Coordinates of C-alpha atoms in Angstrom, one line a residue:
Chain A
M855 CA 71.3 141.0 67.1
P856 CA 68.7 142.2 64.5
I857 CA 70.7 140.4 61.7
H858 CA 68.5 138.5 59.1
R859 CA 69.9 134.9 58.9
T860 CA 71.2 133.6 55.1
R861 CA 70.3 130.2 54.1
G862 CA 73.5 128.7 55.4
E863 CA 72.9 130.1 58.9
L864 CA 69.5 128.7 58.8
A865 CA 70.7 125.1 57.9
V866 CA 73.4 125.4 60.9
D867 CA 70.5 126.5 63.2
V868 CA 68.5 123.5 61.9
L869 CA 71.6 121.2 62.7
F870 CA 72.0 122.8 66.1
Y871 CA 68.4 122.1 67.0
V872 CA 68.7 118.4 66.0
F873 CA 72.0 118.1 67.5
L874 CA 70.6 119.2 71.0
S875 CA 67.5 117.2 70.6
V876 CA 69.7 114.2 70.5
A877 CA 72.0 115.2 73.5
A878 CA 68.9 115.8 75.3
F879 CA 67.5 112.6 74.3
T880 CA 70.4 110.5 75.2
T881 CA 70.3 112.4 78.5
V882 CA 66.9 111.6 79.4
Y883 CA 66.0 108.5 77.8
P884 CA 67.8 105.9 80.3
F885 CA 65.7 107.3 82.9
I886 CA 62.4 106.7 80.6
Y887 CA 63.7 103.2 80.0
L888 CA 63.8 102.5 83.5
L889 CA 60.7 103.7 84.4
V890 CA 59.1 101.8 81.6
I891 CA 60.6 98.4 83.0
S892 CA 59.5 99.2 86.7
L893 CA 56.1 99.8 85.4
N894 CA 56.0 96.7 83.5
E895 CA 55.0 93.1 84.5
T896 CA 58.3 91.1 85.8
Q897 CA 58.1 88.1 83.6
D898 CA 57.2 90.0 80.9
A899 CA 60.0 92.5 81.1
L900 CA 62.4 90.0 81.1
R901 CA 61.6 89.1 77.6
G902 CA 63.2 92.4 76.8
G903 CA 61.7 94.8 73.9
L904 CA 60.5 97.4 76.0
Y905 CA 61.2 100.8 74.8
F906 CA 58.7 103.6 75.4
W907 CA 55.6 102.1 76.8
P908 CA 55.4 99.5 79.4
R909 CA 53.7 96.2 77.5
K910 CA 51.6 95.0 80.7
F911 CA 51.2 97.8 83.0
T912 CA 51.2 96.8 86.7
F913 CA 52.5 98.6 89.9
E914 CA 53.0 95.5 91.6
N915 CA 57.3 96.0 91.6
Y916 CA 56.4 99.5 93.7
L917 CA 54.2 97.4 96.0
Y918 CA 56.7 94.9 96.4
V919 CA 59.4 97.5 97.5
F920 CA 56.8 99.5 99.6
E921 CA 56.1 96.2 101.5
N922 CA 59.7 95.2 102.0
Q923 CA 60.6 95.9 105.5
R924 CA 64.2 96.4 104.8
L925 CA 63.7 98.9 101.9
A926 CA 61.3 100.9 103.9
R927 CA 63.5 101.2 107.0
A928 CA 66.3 102.6 104.6
S929 CA 63.9 105.1 103.0
L930 CA 63.0 106.4 106.5
N931 CA 67.1 106.7 107.2
S932 CA 67.5 108.3 103.9
V933 CA 64.9 110.7 104.5
L934 CA 65.9 111.5 108.0
R935 CA 69.6 111.9 107.1
T936 CA 68.9 114.2 104.4
V937 CA 66.7 116.6 106.5
I938 CA 68.8 116.6 109.4
Q939 CA 72.1 117.1 107.9
T940 CA 70.6 119.8 105.5
V941 CA 69.2 121.9 108.3
L942 CA 72.3 121.2 110.6
S943 CA 75.0 121.9 108.0
V944 CA 73.4 124.9 106.3
F945 CA 73.4 126.5 110.0
A946 CA 77.0 125.7 110.8
C947 CA 78.6 126.6 107.5
G948 CA 76.5 129.9 107.7
M949 CA 78.0 130.6 111.2
L950 CA 81.2 130.1 109.9
A951 CA 81.0 131.8 106.8
Y952 CA 79.1 134.7 108.6
V953 CA 82.6 135.1 110.8
L954 CA 84.9 134.9 108.1
S955 CA 82.7 137.5 106.2
R956 CA 83.4 140.1 109.2
K957 CA 86.5 142.3 108.4
T958 CA 86.7 142.9 112.2
F959 CA 87.4 138.9 112.9
M960 CA 90.9 138.7 113.7
F961 CA 92.2 135.5 112.2
R962 CA 90.3 135.8 108.9
K963 CA 93.3 135.0 106.8
A964 CA 94.5 132.3 108.4
F965 CA 91.3 130.8 108.6
S966 CA 90.3 131.0 105.2
L967 CA 93.8 129.3 104.2
T968 CA 93.3 126.5 106.4
L969 CA 89.9 125.9 105.1
V970 CA 91.3 125.8 101.5
V971 CA 93.8 123.4 102.5
T972 CA 91.2 120.9 103.5
M973 CA 89.5 121.1 100.2
Y974 CA 92.8 119.4 98.9
V975 CA 94.2 117.6 101.7
S976 CA 92.7 114.7 103.4
G977 CA 93.7 112.1 105.7
G978 CA 92.9 109.4 103.2
L979 CA 90.7 106.3 103.8
I980 CA 92.5 104.4 106.7
P981 CA 93.1 107.1 109.0
T982 CA 89.7 108.6 108.4
Y983 CA 88.2 105.2 109.2
L984 CA 90.4 104.7 112.2
L985 CA 89.2 108.3 113.6
I986 CA 85.6 107.3 113.2
K987 CA 86.3 103.9 115.0
N988 CA 88.0 105.8 117.8
L989 CA 85.4 108.1 118.3
H990 CA 82.9 105.4 118.7
L991 CA 80.9 106.4 115.5
L992 CA 80.9 102.9 114.0
N993 CA 77.5 101.6 113.6
T994 CA 75.7 104.8 114.5
F995 CA 73.5 106.9 112.8
A996 CA 75.6 110.2 113.9
V997 CA 78.4 109.1 111.5
Y998 CA 75.9 110.3 108.5
I999 CA 75.7 113.8 110.2
V1000 CA 79.0 114.7 112.2
P1001 CA 81.9 114.1 109.9
G1002 CA 80.2 116.1 107.0
L1003 CA 79.1 119.0 109.0
V1004 CA 81.0 121.5 107.5
S1005 CA 82.7 121.8 104.3
A1006 CA 84.9 124.5 103.1
F1007 CA 83.2 124.7 99.8
Y1008 CA 79.8 125.8 101.0
I1009 CA 81.5 128.3 103.4
F1010 CA 83.1 129.8 100.8
I1011 CA 80.2 130.3 98.6
M1012 CA 78.4 131.9 101.6
R1013 CA 81.2 134.1 102.6
T1014 CA 81.4 135.6 99.1
F1015 CA 77.6 136.2 99.3
F1016 CA 77.5 137.5 103.2
E1017 CA 80.7 140.0 102.0
Q1018 CA 78.4 141.6 99.7
L1019 CA 75.8 142.6 102.4
P1020 CA 76.2 146.1 103.7
D1021 CA 78.3 146.7 106.7
G1022 CA 75.7 149.3 108.1
L1023 CA 73.4 146.6 108.5
V1024 CA 75.2 144.7 111.2
E1025 CA 76.4 147.8 112.8
S1026 CA 73.0 149.1 113.4
A1027 CA 71.8 146.0 114.9
Y1028 CA 74.7 146.0 117.3
I1029 CA 73.5 149.7 118.4
D1030 CA 70.1 148.5 119.2
G1031 CA 72.0 145.7 121.4
A1032 CA 71.7 142.9 119.3
N1033 CA 74.1 140.1 120.0
D1034 CA 76.2 138.4 117.4
F1035 CA 74.1 135.3 117.3
S1036 CA 70.6 137.0 117.0
I1037 CA 72.3 139.2 114.4
F1038 CA 73.1 136.2 112.4
T1039 CA 69.9 134.5 112.8
R1040 CA 67.5 137.5 112.7
I1041 CA 69.2 139.6 110.0
I1042 CA 71.7 137.6 107.9
M1043 CA 70.0 134.6 107.3
P1044 CA 66.5 136.1 106.1
I1045 CA 68.4 138.2 103.7
S1046 CA 70.6 135.4 102.7
L1047 CA 67.9 133.1 101.3
P1048 CA 69.1 132.5 97.8
V1049 CA 72.5 131.5 99.1
L1050 CA 71.2 129.5 102.0
A1051 CA 68.8 127.5 99.4
T1052 CA 71.7 126.8 97.2
V1053 CA 73.8 125.3 99.9
A1054 CA 70.9 123.8 101.1
L1055 CA 70.3 122.0 97.9
Y1056 CA 73.8 121.0 97.5
V1057 CA 74.0 119.5 100.9
A1058 CA 70.3 117.6 100.2
V1059 CA 71.4 116.3 97.1
S1060 CA 74.6 115.0 98.4
E1061 CA 73.3 113.4 101.5
W1062 CA 70.5 111.8 99.5
N1063 CA 73.0 110.2 97.0
A1064 CA 75.6 109.1 99.7
W1065 CA 76.0 105.3 100.0
F1066 CA 79.7 105.1 100.6
D1067 CA 79.7 105.9 104.5
N1068 CA 77.1 103.4 105.0
Y1069 CA 79.3 100.9 103.1
L1070 CA 82.4 101.6 105.0
Y1071 CA 81.1 102.5 108.7
N1072 CA 77.6 101.1 109.1
S1073 CA 77.4 97.7 106.7
R1074 CA 77.0 95.6 109.9
N1075 CA 73.9 97.1 111.0
E1076 CA 70.9 96.8 108.8
N1077 CA 68.9 99.1 110.5
L1078 CA 71.1 101.8 109.4
A1079 CA 71.1 101.3 105.7
V1080 CA 70.2 104.0 103.3
L1081 CA 68.4 103.3 100.0
Q1082 CA 71.4 104.1 97.8
Y1083 CA 73.4 101.3 99.7
E1084 CA 70.8 99.0 99.3
L1085 CA 70.6 99.7 95.6
Q1086 CA 74.6 99.4 95.4
K1087 CA 74.3 95.9 97.1
M1088 CA 71.5 95.0 94.5
I1089 CA 73.7 95.9 91.5
Q1090 CA 76.6 94.4 92.9
V1091 CA 75.1 91.0 93.6
V1092 CA 73.4 90.9 89.9
E1093 CA 76.8 91.9 88.4
N1094 CA 78.5 89.0 90.3
T1095 CA 76.0 86.4 89.1
T1096 CA 75.8 87.7 85.6
S1097 CA 72.7 86.2 83.7
G1098 CA 71.9 82.5 84.8
E1099 CA 69.4 82.2 87.6
E1100 CA 67.3 85.5 86.9
G1101 CA 65.3 83.7 84.0
E1102 CA 64.2 80.8 86.2
P1103 CA 60.5 81.2 86.9
T1104 CA 60.7 80.7 90.9
S1105 CA 58.2 81.4 93.4
R1106 CA 59.1 84.9 93.5
V1107 CA 57.5 87.0 91.1
I1108 CA 60.2 90.0 91.1
S1109 CA 63.4 89.9 89.4
P1110 CA 66.3 91.8 90.1
L1111 CA 66.1 93.5 86.7
T1112 CA 62.5 95.1 87.7
I1113 CA 63.3 95.8 91.2
K1114 CA 66.4 97.5 90.4
S1115 CA 64.7 99.5 88.1
T1116 CA 61.8 100.3 90.5
L1117 CA 64.5 101.2 93.1
T1118 CA 66.3 103.5 90.7
I1119 CA 63.2 105.3 90.0
L1120 CA 62.2 105.8 93.8
V1121 CA 65.6 106.9 94.4
T1122 CA 65.7 109.3 91.5
V1123 CA 62.1 111.0 91.9
P1124 CA 62.6 113.2 94.9
I1125 CA 65.5 114.9 93.1
L1126 CA 63.4 115.2 90.0
L1127 CA 60.9 116.9 92.0
I1128 CA 62.9 119.4 93.9
Y1129 CA 65.3 120.3 91.0
P1130 CA 63.4 122.4 88.5
F1131 CA 62.1 124.7 90.9
L1132 CA 65.5 125.4 92.6
Q1133 CA 67.2 125.7 89.2
K1134 CA 67.2 129.5 89.3
Y1135 CA 69.0 129.5 92.5
F1136 CA 71.7 126.8 92.1
V1137 CA 72.9 128.5 88.6
K1138 CA 73.5 131.4 90.4
G1139 CA 75.1 129.7 93.2
L1140 CA 77.3 127.9 91.0
T1141 CA 78.4 131.3 89.1
L1142 CA 78.7 132.8 92.6
G1143 CA 81.3 129.9 93.6
A1144 CA 83.0 130.2 90.6
M1145 CA 83.9 133.9 90.9
K1146 CA 85.1 133.5 94.7
D1147 CA 88.7 135.4 94.8
Chain B
M286 CA 83.7 140.3 119.4
V287 CA 85.1 137.5 121.9
H288 CA 81.6 136.2 122.1
L289 CA 81.2 136.2 118.4
A290 CA 84.6 134.4 118.4
V291 CA 83.8 131.8 120.9
F292 CA 80.3 131.0 119.8
Q293 CA 81.2 130.7 116.1
F294 CA 84.1 128.5 117.0
V295 CA 81.6 125.6 118.4
P296 CA 80.8 124.6 114.8
L297 CA 84.5 125.1 113.8
W298 CA 84.9 122.1 116.0
G299 CA 83.4 119.6 114.0
W300 CA 85.4 120.8 111.0
L301 CA 88.5 120.5 113.0
M302 CA 87.7 117.1 113.6
A303 CA 87.8 116.2 109.8
F304 CA 91.1 118.2 109.4
K305 CA 92.8 116.2 112.2
D306 CA 92.1 113.1 110.3
Y307 CA 95.3 113.8 108.6
K308 CA 97.3 114.3 111.7
I309 CA 96.0 111.4 113.5
G310 CA 96.7 109.2 110.7
R311 CA 100.3 110.8 110.5
S312 CA 101.0 109.9 114.3
I313 CA 99.7 106.4 113.8
W314 CA 102.0 106.1 111.1
S315 CA 105.0 107.4 112.7
A316 CA 104.2 105.6 115.9
E317 CA 105.2 102.5 114.0
W318 CA 108.3 104.4 112.3
V319 CA 109.9 102.4 110.0
G320 CA 111.4 105.0 107.9
L321 CA 110.3 104.9 104.4
K322 CA 109.8 101.0 104.1
H323 CA 105.8 101.7 103.4
F324 CA 106.5 104.3 100.8
E325 CA 109.2 101.8 99.3
I326 CA 106.7 99.0 99.2
L327 CA 104.4 101.4 97.9
L328 CA 106.3 102.6 95.0
Q329 CA 107.3 99.0 94.0
H330 CA 103.8 97.6 94.5
D331 CA 102.5 96.3 91.1
Q332 CA 98.8 97.1 92.0
F333 CA 99.8 100.4 93.1
L334 CA 101.6 101.5 90.1
Q335 CA 98.7 100.0 88.0
A336 CA 96.4 102.0 90.0
L337 CA 98.4 105.0 89.4
R338 CA 98.2 104.6 85.6
N339 CA 94.4 104.1 85.8
N340 CA 94.0 107.0 87.9
F341 CA 95.9 109.2 85.5
A342 CA 94.7 107.9 82.3
M343 CA 90.8 108.1 83.5
N344 CA 91.0 111.5 85.0
V345 CA 92.7 112.9 81.9
M346 CA 90.5 111.4 79.6
Q347 CA 87.4 112.5 81.4
L348 CA 88.8 115.9 81.9
V349 CA 89.4 116.4 78.0
A350 CA 85.9 114.8 77.0
G351 CA 84.0 116.9 79.9
T352 CA 85.6 119.8 78.9
V353 CA 84.8 119.6 75.1
C354 CA 81.4 118.4 75.4
A355 CA 80.4 120.9 78.0
V356 CA 82.2 124.0 76.0
G357 CA 80.5 122.4 72.9
L358 CA 77.1 122.4 74.6
A359 CA 77.4 125.8 75.6
V360 CA 78.6 127.3 72.5
V361 CA 75.7 125.6 70.8
L362 CA 73.2 127.0 73.2
S363 CA 74.1 130.2 73.3
E364 CA 74.0 130.4 69.6
L365 CA 70.1 129.5 69.6
R366 CA 67.7 132.0 69.9
S367 CA 64.2 130.0 71.2
K368 CA 64.6 130.6 74.7
W369 CA 62.2 127.7 75.6
F370 CA 64.1 125.4 73.7
V371 CA 67.4 126.3 75.5
R372 CA 65.7 125.8 78.9
V373 CA 64.2 122.7 77.9
V374 CA 67.5 121.2 77.0
Q375 CA 69.5 122.5 79.8
T376 CA 66.9 121.1 82.4
M377 CA 67.1 117.8 80.6
T378 CA 71.2 117.7 80.3
Y379 CA 71.6 118.6 84.0
L380 CA 69.6 115.7 85.2
P381 CA 72.3 113.2 85.6
H382 CA 74.5 115.5 87.8
F383 CA 71.9 115.3 90.6
V384 CA 71.6 111.6 90.6
S385 CA 74.0 109.5 92.5
M386 CA 76.7 107.4 91.0
V387 CA 75.1 104.3 92.2
V388 CA 71.9 105.3 89.9
V389 CA 74.0 106.0 87.2
A390 CA 76.2 103.0 87.3
N391 CA 73.1 100.9 87.6
I392 CA 71.6 102.4 84.7
F393 CA 74.4 101.6 82.3
V394 CA 75.0 98.0 83.8
M395 CA 71.6 97.4 82.8
L396 CA 71.7 99.3 79.3
L397 CA 74.9 97.6 78.5
S398 CA 74.2 94.2 79.9
P399 CA 75.0 91.3 77.4
D400 CA 71.7 89.9 79.0
R401 CA 68.5 91.6 77.3
G402 CA 70.6 94.9 77.8
L403 CA 69.0 97.9 75.6
L404 CA 72.1 98.3 73.6
N405 CA 72.9 94.8 72.7
D406 CA 69.1 94.3 72.0
L407 CA 69.2 97.1 69.5
L408 CA 72.5 96.3 67.9
V409 CA 71.5 92.6 67.4
K410 CA 68.3 93.7 66.0
L411 CA 70.2 95.9 63.3
D412 CA 72.3 93.3 62.6
W413 CA 75.2 95.2 63.5
I414 CA 76.5 92.4 65.7
D415 CA 75.5 88.8 65.8
E416 CA 76.1 88.2 69.4
P417 CA 75.5 90.5 72.5
I418 CA 78.5 92.1 73.9
F419 CA 79.5 92.1 77.1
F420 CA 80.6 95.7 77.8
F421 CA 81.5 95.7 81.0
G422 CA 83.6 92.3 80.4
Q423 CA 86.1 93.8 78.3
A424 CA 88.8 95.2 80.6
T425 CA 90.6 97.3 78.1
W426 CA 87.1 99.3 77.1
F427 CA 86.8 100.2 80.6
W428 CA 88.6 103.5 80.2
V429 CA 86.6 104.5 77.2
L430 CA 83.1 103.4 78.8
H431 CA 84.1 105.1 82.2
T432 CA 84.6 108.2 80.2
I433 CA 81.6 108.3 78.3
I434 CA 79.5 107.7 81.5
L435 CA 81.1 110.4 83.6
T436 CA 80.8 112.9 80.8
W437 CA 77.1 111.9 80.3
K438 CA 76.9 112.7 83.9
G439 CA 78.4 116.0 84.0
F440 CA 78.4 117.9 80.9
G441 CA 75.0 119.8 81.0
W442 CA 76.1 120.8 84.6
S443 CA 79.6 122.1 83.4
A444 CA 77.9 123.8 80.6
I445 CA 76.3 126.3 82.7
I446 CA 79.6 127.9 83.9
Y447 CA 80.6 128.4 80.3
L448 CA 77.0 129.7 79.2
A449 CA 77.4 132.2 82.2
S450 CA 80.9 133.3 80.9
I451 CA 79.4 133.7 77.1
A452 CA 76.5 135.6 78.3
G453 CA 79.1 137.8 80.0
I454 CA 80.7 138.9 76.6
D455 CA 80.5 142.5 75.8
P456 CA 77.8 142.7 73.1
S457 CA 79.6 145.3 71.2
L458 CA 82.2 142.6 70.2
Y459 CA 79.6 140.9 68.3
D460 CA 78.5 144.3 66.6
A461 CA 82.0 145.1 65.6
A462 CA 82.4 141.6 64.3
H463 CA 79.1 142.1 62.4
V464 CA 80.3 145.1 60.9
D465 CA 83.7 143.5 59.7
G466 CA 81.3 141.1 58.0
A467 CA 82.2 138.0 60.4
N468 CA 80.2 135.1 59.9
R469 CA 78.8 132.8 62.7
W470 CA 81.9 130.3 62.7
Q471 CA 84.1 133.3 62.7
R472 CA 82.4 134.7 65.5
V473 CA 82.6 131.7 67.7
K474 CA 86.2 131.2 66.6
Y475 CA 87.2 134.8 67.4
I476 CA 85.1 136.3 69.9
V477 CA 83.3 133.2 72.0
I478 CA 86.2 131.1 72.1
P479 CA 88.8 133.5 73.3
C480 CA 86.5 134.9 75.7
I481 CA 85.9 131.5 77.6
I482 CA 89.4 130.8 77.9
P483 CA 89.9 132.2 81.2
T484 CA 87.1 130.5 82.6
L485 CA 88.5 127.1 80.9
V486 CA 91.9 127.5 82.2
L487 CA 90.8 128.3 85.9
L488 CA 88.6 125.1 85.6
T489 CA 91.0 123.0 84.3
I490 CA 93.7 124.2 86.7
L491 CA 91.4 123.6 89.6
S492 CA 90.8 120.0 88.4
I493 CA 94.6 119.4 88.1
G494 CA 95.0 118.8 91.6
N495 CA 92.8 115.6 91.3
L496 CA 94.6 114.3 88.3
L497 CA 96.7 111.7 89.8
T498 CA 94.8 110.9 92.7
G499 CA 91.0 111.6 92.3
G500 CA 88.3 109.4 91.6
F501 CA 86.9 106.3 93.5
E502 CA 83.2 106.2 93.4
S503 CA 82.6 105.7 89.7
Q504 CA 85.5 103.1 89.1
F505 CA 84.5 101.2 92.2
L506 CA 80.8 101.1 91.2
L507 CA 81.1 100.2 87.5
G508 CA 84.3 98.0 87.8
N509 CA 84.2 94.5 88.6
V510 CA 86.6 91.5 88.9
I511 CA 87.0 91.2 85.0
T512 CA 88.0 94.8 84.4
A513 CA 90.0 95.0 87.8
E514 CA 93.0 95.6 85.8
Y515 CA 92.1 98.6 84.5
S516 CA 89.5 100.0 86.4
E517 CA 91.0 99.7 90.0
V518 CA 92.3 103.3 91.1
I519 CA 94.4 104.2 94.0
S520 CA 91.6 104.8 96.6
I521 CA 90.2 101.2 95.7
V522 CA 93.5 99.4 96.2
A523 CA 93.8 101.4 99.5
L524 CA 90.4 100.0 100.5
R525 CA 91.2 96.5 99.4
L526 CA 94.4 96.1 101.0
G527 CA 94.3 98.5 103.7
L528 CA 90.7 97.7 105.2
N529 CA 89.4 94.6 103.8
Q530 CA 92.7 93.1 104.3
G531 CA 93.9 94.6 107.4
D532 CA 97.1 96.2 106.1
F533 CA 96.4 99.6 107.9
S534 CA 99.8 100.8 107.4
F535 CA 100.0 100.1 103.5
G536 CA 96.6 101.8 103.3
T537 CA 97.6 104.8 105.3
A538 CA 100.5 105.5 103.3
V539 CA 98.6 105.4 100.2
G540 CA 96.4 108.2 101.8
I541 CA 99.4 110.3 102.7
F542 CA 100.8 110.0 99.3
N543 CA 97.5 111.2 97.9
S544 CA 97.6 114.1 100.0
L545 CA 101.4 114.9 99.4
V546 CA 100.5 114.6 95.6
S547 CA 97.4 116.8 95.6
L548 CA 98.9 119.2 97.7
T549 CA 102.1 119.6 95.8
M550 CA 99.7 119.6 92.6
V551 CA 97.7 122.5 93.9
L552 CA 100.8 124.4 95.1
I553 CA 102.1 124.2 91.6
V554 CA 98.9 124.9 89.7
N555 CA 98.5 127.9 92.3
A556 CA 102.0 129.3 91.1
I557 CA 100.9 128.7 87.2
A558 CA 97.8 130.4 87.8
R559 CA 99.3 133.4 89.4
K560 CA 100.8 133.8 86.0
Y561 CA 97.5 134.1 84.6
Q562 CA 96.4 136.3 87.4
T563 CA 93.4 134.0 88.6
N564 CA 95.3 132.7 91.6
L565 CA 93.1 130.5 93.9
F566 CA 94.4 132.0 97.3

């Protein structure tokens, strides 16, 4: 639009820039605040008044977290579950989506409809819990993987993408003697990287952030705890003992305040590291999902 | 083709299981069939009705606030010409979407804490208040706090979709408007807003299925004993009474109620959507 701006429009522009800067600042500042607290010396942080820079810079909070056996174990669990589930889930959803995208597949419509229903209808908490119990998945690592393996939403995103691929691709592979599985792994998957990356990101983020299945099914086995759950427990504990003890200079140099900030930062950083790189993909993926018909 | 069907069904199995949850829940429930007793209890249950109200209130508030903020952000972003600035703002505002609710809850509990929380710190320093306020200790504030927090978490992300639909507007509309001497405000009002209304309607419709029963994580994590009256939603009541106190049939009845309600809502909504010719299935 090669339109020159009037003074009024310029003022509005300035207003917009200010407004957006404020909005962006309020979204990011809380994270900065936590970062500052986590990098500050514990007793000093309790005095408050920390805003942008740590007053007494230290890594001791991070060292404490890394040396803590329970938290180390939880980090391992979180990483394992995220990696395993991302790989398996993308593969499983991809295969299903591929079948549903083939026009020659017999029960296409019926299956799609059943899938849609799962997006809105679920057993509810208790039946699900009982099912998990009857399957002997309570207090196992598998409970993180199996129930969430396939999801209708991801399947639809992938199906939309697969449907845009030319039919001739699959047909020529058939003529060359490839079976369906090798067509899927050797032809479909390599050319579908953008959509696979999108779904992988979705799965990875939701796995990394999950804590409720841990709370519900695995809370008795400390070895299976994930990071988010450890953090959740800490919040709950501190909330229930609001103020009071934490100012007391006990033998422990670490307070719930700093340890919570440190853990929060540690839980957030992996996501921070990945997501700017994948931004292009997921924006595309999101609009792709929105246009499903 | 048969090979394909058989092989591809193996993963479907895992999914079937998830779907069977509902069936299994049902059979357990009908095994000890006592008519609609549990549903009667349910509908007369004080805590349940209270939870229903909380669910509805919070979801509506969040839907409205979230949509307004997302559309606002998208419109303002689309009006700016500095591409790098837009990208930076977008990247920053997405951020909370990727962070878990646990982290978000933790952040706000800390920021709003009466005990050296940042907000209280500032308010006291500015002499706006004399004593720190325990924000999460005021039951009646919970809905508002909850709305603000969820909107904060999601508005940047939801804006993406509106931005995409604004980007899809035919540029000749702008040219025509310019020829007609429309100013910026008129352009937004008569071109941008009408053009994103289909997206807006579609997204709103999609979320209506969750209006009565959706939500759990945020309320569970942000709520506490003091705010229970305003923060407990249906799923929390089901968890507390159903699992923690062992009243399985009550909890299951809640689950069935939830599913029936959301299915009905979706069907109604789909019928409405057909009218707008944007049906979901």
